[in-house]
Short mmCIF file of C-alpha atoms in Angstrom, two decimals:
data_model
loop_
_atom_site.label_atom_id
_atom_site.label_comp_id
_atom_site.label_asym_id
_atom_site.label_seq_id
_atom_site.Cartn_x
_atom_site.Cartn_y
_atom_site.Cartn_z
CA MET A 4 -44.04 144.79 27.02
CA GLN A 5 -42.51 146.98 29.72
CA THR A 6 -42.18 145.55 33.20
CA LYS A 7 -43.54 147.44 36.16
CA SER A 8 -41.25 148.26 39.04
CA ASP A 9 -41.41 145.89 42.00
CA THR A 10 -43.59 147.77 44.50
CA THR A 11 -42.13 145.83 47.42
CA LEU A 12 -38.80 147.67 47.01
CA GLN A 13 -37.59 151.12 47.96
CA TRP A 14 -36.79 152.78 44.62
CA LEU A 15 -33.99 155.32 44.47
CA ASP A 16 -33.57 158.10 41.98
CA VAL A 17 -30.39 157.40 40.02
CA GLN A 18 -29.26 160.96 40.73
CA ASP A 19 -29.63 160.53 44.50
CA GLN A 20 -26.69 162.37 46.08
CA ARG A 21 -25.75 159.31 48.13
CA LEU A 22 -24.82 157.46 44.94
CA ASP A 23 -21.25 157.96 43.70
CA TRP A 24 -21.15 157.55 39.92
CA LEU A 25 -17.90 157.02 38.01
CA ASN A 26 -17.38 158.17 34.42
CA VAL A 27 -20.75 159.92 34.08
CA ALA A 28 -20.29 163.30 32.44
CA ASP A 29 -24.02 164.02 32.30
CA TRP A 30 -27.50 162.55 32.64
CA GLU A 31 -29.87 162.91 29.69
CA GLN A 32 -33.61 162.33 29.91
CA ARG A 33 -34.74 159.47 27.68
CA GLU A 34 -37.54 156.90 27.51
CA GLY A 35 -38.93 157.62 30.95
CA GLY A 36 -35.57 157.60 32.68
CA PHE A 37 -32.08 159.05 32.55
CA GLN A 38 -29.23 157.93 30.33
CA PRO A 39 -25.71 158.28 31.75
CA VAL A 40 -23.28 159.49 29.10
CA ARG A 41 -19.50 159.71 29.18
CA VAL A 42 -19.31 162.81 26.97
CA PRO A 43 -21.57 165.86 27.37
CA LYS A 44 -23.69 166.79 24.37
CA ALA A 45 -21.89 170.11 23.96
CA TRP A 46 -18.69 168.21 23.18
CA ARG A 47 -20.37 165.36 21.28
CA ASP A 48 -21.89 167.85 18.87
CA GLN A 49 -18.35 168.80 17.82
CA TRP A 50 -17.06 165.24 17.51
CA PRO A 51 -17.17 162.91 14.50
CA ALA A 52 -20.65 161.37 14.49
CA LYS A 53 -19.55 157.78 15.14
CA THR A 54 -17.27 158.75 18.00
CA ALA A 55 -20.01 160.90 19.50
CA ARG A 56 -22.44 157.95 19.44
CA ARG A 57 -19.95 155.72 21.25
CA GLY A 58 -19.65 158.43 23.89
CA MET A 59 -23.18 157.50 24.93
CA SER A 60 -22.20 153.92 25.76
CA ALA A 61 -21.91 152.99 29.42
CA ALA A 62 -18.34 151.64 29.13
CA GLY A 63 -16.51 152.20 32.42
CA ILE A 64 -19.56 153.64 34.16
CA ALA A 65 -20.01 152.38 37.72
CA VAL A 66 -21.88 153.31 40.89
CA ARG A 67 -20.76 153.02 44.55
CA PHE A 68 -22.73 153.28 47.78
CA ARG A 69 -23.08 151.65 51.19
CA THR A 70 -26.12 149.61 52.16
CA ASP A 71 -27.29 146.76 54.33
CA SER A 72 -29.93 145.70 51.81
CA THR A 73 -30.02 141.98 51.03
CA LYS A 74 -31.52 142.70 47.63
CA LEU A 75 -30.40 145.03 44.84
CA VAL A 76 -32.31 145.56 41.59
CA PHE A 77 -31.60 147.87 38.64
CA SER A 78 -34.53 149.01 36.51
CA VAL A 79 -33.10 149.68 33.03
CA THR A 80 -33.79 149.89 29.32
CA PHE A 81 -31.07 149.09 26.82
CA VAL A 82 -31.04 151.27 23.71
CA ASP A 83 -31.24 149.52 20.36
CA SER A 84 -28.14 149.57 18.16
CA PRO A 85 -28.13 152.31 15.50
CA ASP A 86 -27.10 149.77 12.83
CA SER A 87 -30.31 147.75 13.15
CA PRO A 88 -30.81 145.48 11.27
CA PRO A 89 -27.19 144.38 11.68
CA SER A 90 -24.93 145.37 8.81
CA SER A 91 -23.17 141.99 8.83
CA PRO A 92 -23.39 138.56 10.51
CA ALA A 93 -20.56 139.62 12.84
CA ALA A 94 -22.50 142.72 13.88
CA GLY A 95 -25.57 140.57 14.52
CA TRP A 96 -23.57 138.24 16.74
CA GLU A 97 -22.12 141.17 18.65
CA ARG A 98 -25.51 142.79 19.13
CA SER A 99 -27.03 139.58 20.51
CA ARG A 100 -24.45 139.20 23.27
CA PRO A 101 -25.97 139.55 26.76
CA PRO A 102 -25.15 142.82 28.55
CA PHE A 103 -23.40 142.01 31.82
CA PHE A 104 -23.18 143.91 35.10
CA SER A 105 -20.23 143.22 37.45
CA LEU A 106 -20.63 143.29 41.24
CA TYR A 107 -18.02 144.22 43.88
CA ARG A 108 -18.56 144.13 47.66
CA ASP A 109 -16.09 145.95 49.91
CA GLY A 110 -13.69 146.21 47.01
CA LYS A 111 -13.75 142.51 46.13
CA TYR A 112 -15.17 141.17 42.90
CA LEU A 113 -18.04 138.73 43.44
CA THR A 114 -19.78 137.94 40.17
CA SER A 115 -21.16 139.22 36.87
CA ILE A 116 -24.87 139.22 36.08
CA ALA A 117 -26.43 138.93 32.62
CA ALA A 118 -29.41 141.06 31.73
CA LEU A 119 -31.91 140.07 29.04
CA THR A 120 -30.89 140.83 25.48
CA HIS A 121 -33.82 142.98 24.47
CA PHE A 122 -34.63 146.66 24.25
CA GLU A 123 -37.59 147.04 26.57
CA ARG A 124 -37.64 148.00 30.22
CA GLN A 125 -36.49 145.24 32.55
CA GLU A 126 -35.50 144.73 36.15
CA VAL A 127 -32.08 143.17 36.65
CA MET A 128 -31.51 141.34 39.93
CA ILE A 129 -27.96 142.28 40.90
CA TYR A 130 -28.15 140.20 44.06
CA ASN A 131 -30.66 138.65 46.45
CA ASP A 132 -28.70 137.18 49.34
CA ARG A 133 -29.67 137.06 53.02
CA GLU A 134 -25.99 136.91 53.94
CA PHE A 135 -25.62 140.52 52.75
CA SER A 136 -27.46 141.82 55.82
CA SER A 137 -24.39 143.58 57.24
CA GLU A 138 -23.60 147.03 55.87
CA ALA A 139 -21.00 147.03 53.09
CA GLU A 140 -19.75 149.14 50.21
CA ILE A 141 -21.31 148.01 46.95
CA GLN A 142 -19.99 148.82 43.50
CA VAL A 143 -21.76 147.83 40.30
CA LEU A 144 -20.12 148.17 36.89
CA LEU A 145 -22.57 148.83 34.06
CA PRO A 146 -22.49 146.90 30.77
CA PHE A 147 -19.84 148.18 28.39
CA TYR A 148 -20.47 146.43 25.09
CA TYR A 149 -20.93 149.17 22.55
CA ARG A 150 -23.60 147.58 20.37
CA ASN A 151 -26.06 147.17 23.24
CA ALA A 152 -24.70 149.12 26.18
CA GLU A 153 -26.41 152.44 25.88
CA ILE A 154 -28.53 152.22 28.97
CA VAL A 155 -31.43 154.20 30.37
CA MET A 156 -31.66 154.00 34.16
CA HIS A 157 -35.15 154.11 35.70
CA GLY A 158 -34.21 153.45 39.30
CA ILE A 159 -32.26 151.37 41.80
CA GLY A 160 -34.26 149.17 44.14
CA ILE A 161 -33.31 148.11 47.67
CA GLU A 162 -35.34 146.65 50.53
CA PRO A 163 -37.84 149.05 52.12
CA GLY A 164 -36.14 149.13 55.51
CA ALA A 165 -32.58 149.09 54.22
CA ARG A 166 -30.16 151.95 54.78
CA LEU A 167 -28.39 153.78 51.98
CA LEU A 168 -25.27 155.78 52.77
CA PRO A 169 -22.60 157.44 50.64
CA ALA A 170 -19.51 155.35 49.95
CA SER A 171 -16.25 156.50 51.48
CA ARG A 172 -14.43 159.12 49.45
CA ASP A 173 -12.18 157.49 46.85
CA LEU A 174 -8.77 159.18 47.08
CA ARG A 175 -6.86 156.76 44.86
CA PRO A 176 -4.99 158.02 41.76
CA ARG A 177 -7.19 158.34 38.70
CA VAL A 178 -5.94 156.96 35.39
CA PHE A 179 -7.66 158.14 32.22
CA PHE A 180 -7.63 155.62 29.34
CA HIS A 181 -8.32 156.84 25.81
CA GLY A 182 -8.50 154.48 22.86
CA ASP A 183 -10.68 152.58 20.43
CA SER A 184 -12.75 149.39 20.77
CA ILE A 185 -9.88 147.57 22.50
CA THR A 186 -9.97 150.14 25.31
CA HIS A 187 -13.76 150.20 25.15
CA GLY A 188 -13.64 146.48 25.94
CA HIS A 189 -14.57 144.65 22.75
CA GLY A 190 -13.61 140.98 22.96
CA VAL A 191 -14.47 140.09 26.54
CA THR A 192 -17.78 139.34 28.25
CA SER A 193 -18.12 141.42 31.41
CA PRO A 194 -17.02 144.95 32.32
CA ARG A 195 -14.72 143.55 34.96
CA GLU A 196 -12.65 141.86 32.19
CA THR A 197 -11.73 144.94 30.14
CA TYR A 198 -8.05 145.79 30.34
CA VAL A 199 -8.97 149.17 31.84
CA ARG A 200 -10.70 147.56 34.80
CA GLN A 201 -8.07 144.85 35.15
CA VAL A 202 -5.33 147.47 35.35
CA ALA A 203 -7.29 149.51 37.89
CA ASP A 204 -7.81 146.43 40.07
CA ARG A 205 -4.16 145.43 39.80
CA LEU A 206 -2.74 148.85 40.66
CA GLY A 207 -5.35 150.02 43.16
CA CYS A 208 -6.31 153.07 41.12
CA VAL A 209 -9.49 154.43 39.55
CA GLY A 210 -9.77 153.72 35.82
CA ILE A 211 -11.71 156.16 33.65
CA ASN A 212 -12.68 154.47 30.37
CA TYR A 213 -12.65 156.81 27.38
CA GLY A 214 -12.57 154.06 24.76
CA PHE A 215 -14.80 154.48 21.70
CA GLY A 216 -15.32 151.38 19.58
CA GLY A 217 -14.81 151.64 15.83
CA THR A 218 -13.46 155.19 16.12
CA ALA A 219 -10.59 157.03 17.91
CA TRP A 220 -8.74 158.51 14.95
CA ALA A 221 -6.70 161.01 17.01
CA ASP A 222 -9.11 163.82 16.16
CA ASN A 223 -8.01 167.02 17.83
CA ILE A 224 -11.48 167.88 19.09
CA VAL A 225 -11.28 164.74 21.26
CA ALA A 226 -7.88 165.89 22.55
CA GLN A 227 -9.46 169.23 23.40
CA THR A 228 -12.16 167.43 25.38
CA ILE A 229 -9.57 165.46 27.34
CA ALA A 230 -7.54 168.64 27.88
CA SER A 231 -10.61 170.35 29.37
CA ARG A 232 -10.76 167.76 32.17
CA THR A 233 -8.78 167.96 35.38
CA ASP A 234 -10.09 164.77 37.02
CA TRP A 235 -7.14 162.52 36.10
CA ASP A 236 -3.59 162.02 37.37
CA VAL A 237 -2.17 159.79 34.62
CA LEU A 238 -3.25 159.44 30.99
CA VAL A 239 -2.98 156.33 28.79
CA ILE A 240 -3.38 156.75 25.02
CA MET A 241 -3.81 153.61 22.91
CA LEU A 242 -4.62 154.77 19.38
CA GLY A 243 -3.84 153.82 15.80
CA THR A 244 -5.70 150.59 15.01
CA ASN A 245 -8.63 152.20 13.22
CA SER A 246 -6.28 154.35 11.18
CA PHE A 247 -4.54 151.33 9.64
CA ALA A 248 -7.14 151.43 6.86
CA GLY A 249 -5.66 154.72 5.65
CA ALA A 250 -8.68 156.97 6.18
CA ASP A 251 -9.73 159.63 8.68
CA ALA A 252 -13.00 160.04 10.57
CA ASP A 253 -14.77 161.27 7.43
CA GLY A 254 -13.44 158.45 5.25
CA ARG A 255 -10.96 160.67 3.43
CA PRO A 256 -7.58 159.14 2.53
CA GLU A 257 -4.96 159.68 5.22
CA THR A 258 -1.34 158.56 4.95
CA ALA A 259 0.75 157.27 7.83
CA GLU A 260 2.73 160.53 7.78
CA GLN A 261 -0.47 162.58 7.99
CA TYR A 262 -1.61 160.39 10.88
CA ALA A 263 1.70 160.98 12.68
CA GLN A 264 1.15 164.73 12.34
CA LYS A 265 -2.33 164.34 13.85
CA TYR A 266 -0.88 162.29 16.70
CA GLU A 267 1.67 165.02 17.37
CA ALA A 268 -1.07 167.66 17.44
CA PHE A 269 -3.17 165.41 19.71
CA LEU A 270 -0.36 165.22 22.28
CA ALA A 271 0.43 168.92 21.96
CA THR A 272 -3.17 169.89 22.72
CA ILE A 273 -3.26 167.82 25.90
CA ARG A 274 0.22 168.90 26.96
CA ALA A 275 -0.75 172.57 26.70
CA ALA A 276 -3.38 171.99 29.40
CA ALA A 277 -1.51 169.40 31.48
CA PRO A 278 2.22 170.13 31.05
CA LYS A 279 3.53 167.82 33.79
CA LYS A 280 1.05 164.98 34.20
CA PRO A 281 2.39 161.55 33.16
CA ILE A 282 1.21 160.31 29.76
CA LEU A 283 1.76 156.73 28.57
CA CYS A 284 1.43 156.16 24.82
CA VAL A 285 0.84 152.55 23.74
CA THR A 286 1.35 151.52 20.11
CA PRO A 287 -1.24 149.21 18.49
CA ILE A 288 -1.29 145.48 19.21
CA LEU A 289 -1.20 142.86 16.44
CA ASN A 290 -3.93 143.28 13.85
CA ARG A 291 -5.18 141.33 10.87
CA ALA A 292 -3.62 144.03 8.69
CA ASP A 293 -0.25 142.81 9.99
CA ILE A 294 -1.10 139.23 9.07
CA GLU A 295 -2.58 139.81 5.62
CA ARG A 296 -0.46 140.65 2.62
CA GLY A 297 -0.52 144.02 0.92
CA GLY A 298 -1.16 147.52 2.17
CA ASN A 299 -4.17 149.73 2.87
CA GLN A 300 -5.89 151.95 0.30
CA ASN A 301 -2.75 154.10 0.29
CA GLY A 302 -0.48 151.10 -0.13
CA GLU A 303 0.87 151.40 3.43
CA ARG A 304 1.38 148.76 6.09
CA PRO A 305 0.64 149.02 9.86
CA GLU A 306 4.31 149.30 10.78
CA LEU A 307 4.41 152.75 9.22
CA TYR A 308 1.74 153.92 11.67
CA ARG A 309 3.54 152.38 14.64
CA GLU A 310 6.80 153.94 13.49
CA GLY A 311 5.08 157.32 13.18
CA ILE A 312 3.69 157.14 16.73
CA THR A 313 7.07 156.04 18.08
CA ARG A 314 8.91 158.81 16.24
CA VAL A 315 6.52 161.48 17.56
CA VAL A 316 6.79 160.25 21.15
CA ARG A 317 10.59 159.84 21.05
CA GLN A 318 11.03 163.33 19.66
CA ARG A 319 8.78 164.87 22.32
CA GLN A 320 10.52 162.89 25.08
CA ILE A 321 13.67 164.95 24.51
CA ALA A 322 11.98 167.87 26.28
CA ASP A 323 9.20 165.99 28.10
CA PRO A 324 10.34 163.75 30.99
CA ASN A 325 6.76 162.78 31.82
CA LEU A 326 5.97 161.18 28.45
CA TYR A 327 6.32 157.40 28.17
CA LEU A 328 6.02 154.78 25.44
CA ALA A 329 4.96 151.12 25.53
CA ASP A 330 5.07 148.68 22.62
CA GLY A 331 1.69 147.04 22.01
CA LEU A 332 3.28 144.25 19.99
CA GLN A 333 5.13 143.18 23.13
CA MET A 334 1.71 142.56 24.68
CA VAL A 335 -0.16 140.91 21.81
CA ASP A 336 2.01 139.59 18.96
CA ASP A 337 0.28 136.35 17.99
CA PRO A 338 -3.16 135.66 16.41
CA LEU A 339 -3.67 133.15 19.22
CA PHE A 340 -4.53 136.12 21.44
CA LEU A 341 -7.10 137.61 19.02
CA LEU A 342 -10.75 136.78 18.38
CA VAL A 343 -10.94 134.30 15.51
CA THR A 344 -13.99 136.16 14.19
CA ASP A 345 -12.05 139.29 13.23
CA ARG A 346 -8.34 138.96 14.20
CA VAL A 347 -8.52 142.55 15.43
CA HIS A 348 -9.82 142.44 18.97
CA PRO A 349 -8.17 140.57 21.83
CA ASN A 350 -9.80 137.49 23.26
CA ASP A 351 -9.83 136.89 27.03
CA THR A 352 -6.15 135.91 27.07
CA GLY A 353 -5.21 138.81 24.82
CA MET A 354 -7.03 141.29 27.04
CA HIS A 355 -5.24 139.83 30.05
CA ARG A 356 -1.88 140.27 28.30
CA ILE A 357 -2.69 143.90 27.51
CA ALA A 358 -3.63 144.47 31.14
CA GLU A 359 -0.34 142.93 32.28
CA GLY A 360 1.72 145.04 29.90
CA VAL A 361 -0.07 148.31 30.56
CA ALA A 362 -0.04 147.72 34.33
CA ALA A 363 3.71 147.06 34.27
CA ALA A 364 4.36 150.31 32.39
CA LEU A 365 1.92 152.28 34.56
CA LYS A 366 2.93 150.99 37.97
CA PRO A 367 5.77 153.48 38.67
CA LEU A 368 3.67 156.35 37.31
CA VAL A 369 0.70 155.49 39.51
CA GLU A 370 2.93 155.05 42.57
CA LYS A 371 4.50 158.44 41.95
CA ALA A 372 1.06 160.00 41.57
CA ARG A 373 -0.06 158.31 44.78
CA GLN A 374 2.81 159.90 46.67
CA ASN A 375 2.58 163.36 45.15
CA PHE A 376 -1.04 164.27 44.71
CA SER A 377 -3.72 165.42 47.09
CA ARG A 378 -7.38 165.29 46.12
CA ASP A 379 -9.38 168.43 46.84
#
């Protein structure tokens, strides 16, 4: 049964111009509200179907505004997973995990709030605190988990007499993160814990999450989409894990050498549009394919894919001083840092180690961007 909106609140349209949304490429009407999506339909229609679906997840989506309201409520509907009923016990466990919102006040993290795990309209109390009576900048991170984090927004509720003002303009460097489920955030509980958000908080930059769980095969159409955007100062690419199986987006056999050629074309496409912006390439972290014996369907081991990525980047670095490489195995090299359920995704400690490693590699690039750029 759908809940009715609390009539004692002042309900805001989610597209109110005073709200500053991060990582929303478009709003699409759905189920009596609007769904924020990270990839516009015109691009999604050209993408592999699974990647396109993940582009509708709310990973990395956040909203900022100023208010003196002592109460904040989000009216939302979570969209049911497309693989319902779950295809495996693991998928069922993932789908049942509560979707969490994370709350920041004046730039400081306060808490994360669990919504109900169901797919009907609900009102999520983000906070109800009389001590919040002074005006402050509020930021709320939307749930990221890709099996239950497609979200339809029906409204944002504040107290009837409360003020709503635009947040101050965010002039910090913007770092664009592209990857698979590890970038998407799989393995941790709240959106604040993803390595993308941890890095952004550590370095004082804006993180744009372009992670797509279960996909990210270095398809050139995705590179073209990234190349079409000008809203980033530094790019992080963390690809390769989902190609260890030896197949492309359509399930066709793909060797490590063929993957390396795709990776080269992926970089070339982005470089043609952004010839001087810093790009950090991160090789895959430890994976169960490293631990298990034998090769993939082509008889190849993960090291061949890492070697291919490294070779492509090293060769391009000869003429590209703004291309950088980080070794994912230096960040996560032990099953202790992986979820025991799959030995693919990092657990909380593993995600923290990725954040540390990526932040260390990014720090000089972000500082340089901070000194050199001016935001129009």
